[in-house]
CSV table of C-alpha atoms in Angstrom, one decimal:
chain,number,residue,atom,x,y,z
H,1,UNK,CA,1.2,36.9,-10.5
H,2,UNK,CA,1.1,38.7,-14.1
H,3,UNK,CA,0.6,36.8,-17.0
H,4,UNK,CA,4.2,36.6,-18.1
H,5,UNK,CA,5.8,35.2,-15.2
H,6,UNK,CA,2.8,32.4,-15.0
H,7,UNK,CA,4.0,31.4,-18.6
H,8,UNK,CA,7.6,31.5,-17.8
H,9,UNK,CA,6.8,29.3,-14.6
H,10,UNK,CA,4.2,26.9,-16.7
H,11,UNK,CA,6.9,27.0,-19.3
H,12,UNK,CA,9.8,25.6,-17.1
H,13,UNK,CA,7.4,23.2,-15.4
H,14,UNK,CA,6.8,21.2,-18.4
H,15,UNK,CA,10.8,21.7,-19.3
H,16,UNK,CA,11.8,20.1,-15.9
H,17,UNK,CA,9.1,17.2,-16.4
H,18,UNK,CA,10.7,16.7,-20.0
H,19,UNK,CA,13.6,16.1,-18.8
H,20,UNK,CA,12.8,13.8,-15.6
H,21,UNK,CA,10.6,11.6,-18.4
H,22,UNK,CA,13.8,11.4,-20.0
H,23,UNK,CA,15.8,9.8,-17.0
H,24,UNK,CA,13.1,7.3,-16.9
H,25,UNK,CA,14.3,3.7,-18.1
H,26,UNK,CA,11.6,2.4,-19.6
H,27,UNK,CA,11.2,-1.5,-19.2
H,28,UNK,CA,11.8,-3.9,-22.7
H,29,UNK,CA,8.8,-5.8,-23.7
H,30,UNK,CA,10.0,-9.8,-22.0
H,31,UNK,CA,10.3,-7.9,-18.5
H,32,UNK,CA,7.4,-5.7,-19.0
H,33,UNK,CA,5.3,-8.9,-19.6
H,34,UNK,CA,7.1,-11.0,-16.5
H,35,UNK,CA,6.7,-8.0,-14.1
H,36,UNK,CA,3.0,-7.9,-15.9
H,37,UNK,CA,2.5,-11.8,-15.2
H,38,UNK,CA,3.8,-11.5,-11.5
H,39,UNK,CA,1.4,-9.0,-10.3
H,40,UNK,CA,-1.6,-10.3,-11.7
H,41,UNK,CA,-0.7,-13.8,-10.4
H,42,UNK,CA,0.0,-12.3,-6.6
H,43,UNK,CA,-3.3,-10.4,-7.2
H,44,UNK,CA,-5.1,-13.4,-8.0
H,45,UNK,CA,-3.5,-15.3,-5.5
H,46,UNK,CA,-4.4,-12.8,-2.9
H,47,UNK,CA,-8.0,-12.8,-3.8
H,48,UNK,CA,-8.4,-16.5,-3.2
H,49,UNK,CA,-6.3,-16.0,0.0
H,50,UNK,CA,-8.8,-13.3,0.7
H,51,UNK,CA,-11.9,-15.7,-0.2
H,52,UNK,CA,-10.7,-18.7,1.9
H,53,UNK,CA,-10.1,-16.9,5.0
H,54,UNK,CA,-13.7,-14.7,4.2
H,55,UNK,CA,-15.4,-18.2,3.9
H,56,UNK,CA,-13.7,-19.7,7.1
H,57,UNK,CA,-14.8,-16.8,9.3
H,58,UNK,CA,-18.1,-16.6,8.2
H,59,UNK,CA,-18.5,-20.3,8.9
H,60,UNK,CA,-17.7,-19.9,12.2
H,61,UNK,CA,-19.3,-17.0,12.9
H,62,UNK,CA,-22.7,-18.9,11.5
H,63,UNK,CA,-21.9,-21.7,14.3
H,64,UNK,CA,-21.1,-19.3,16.9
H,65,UNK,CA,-24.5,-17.9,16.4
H,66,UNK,CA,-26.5,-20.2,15.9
């Protein structure tokens, strides 16, 4: 590809990207922080979910070999 036509192609790569980030709807600040709040909660929610069940199965596990 000559040098030109790589420009031209770089060129309207960034133009199309311009223009999608454009279409983009960017969230205000209160629902940023709400959406923010829910996925760290879930994700900590999760983990302890996670924890429980880790700490259940490994209990029985221990009895089952013992």
């Amino acid at each position: 590809m000559s040098g030109k036509a790589e420009k031209t192609q770089k060129k309207s790569w960034f133009k199309g990207l311009q223009a999608e980030f454009k279409k983009v709807i960017w969230p205000d600040k209160n629902a940023l922080a709400k959406q923010t709040t829910a996925v760290v909660s879930v994700s900590v929610l999760l983990g302890v979910i996670i924890t429980v069940i880790d700490a259940i199965m490994k209990y029985g596990i221990d009895l089952l070999v013992k």
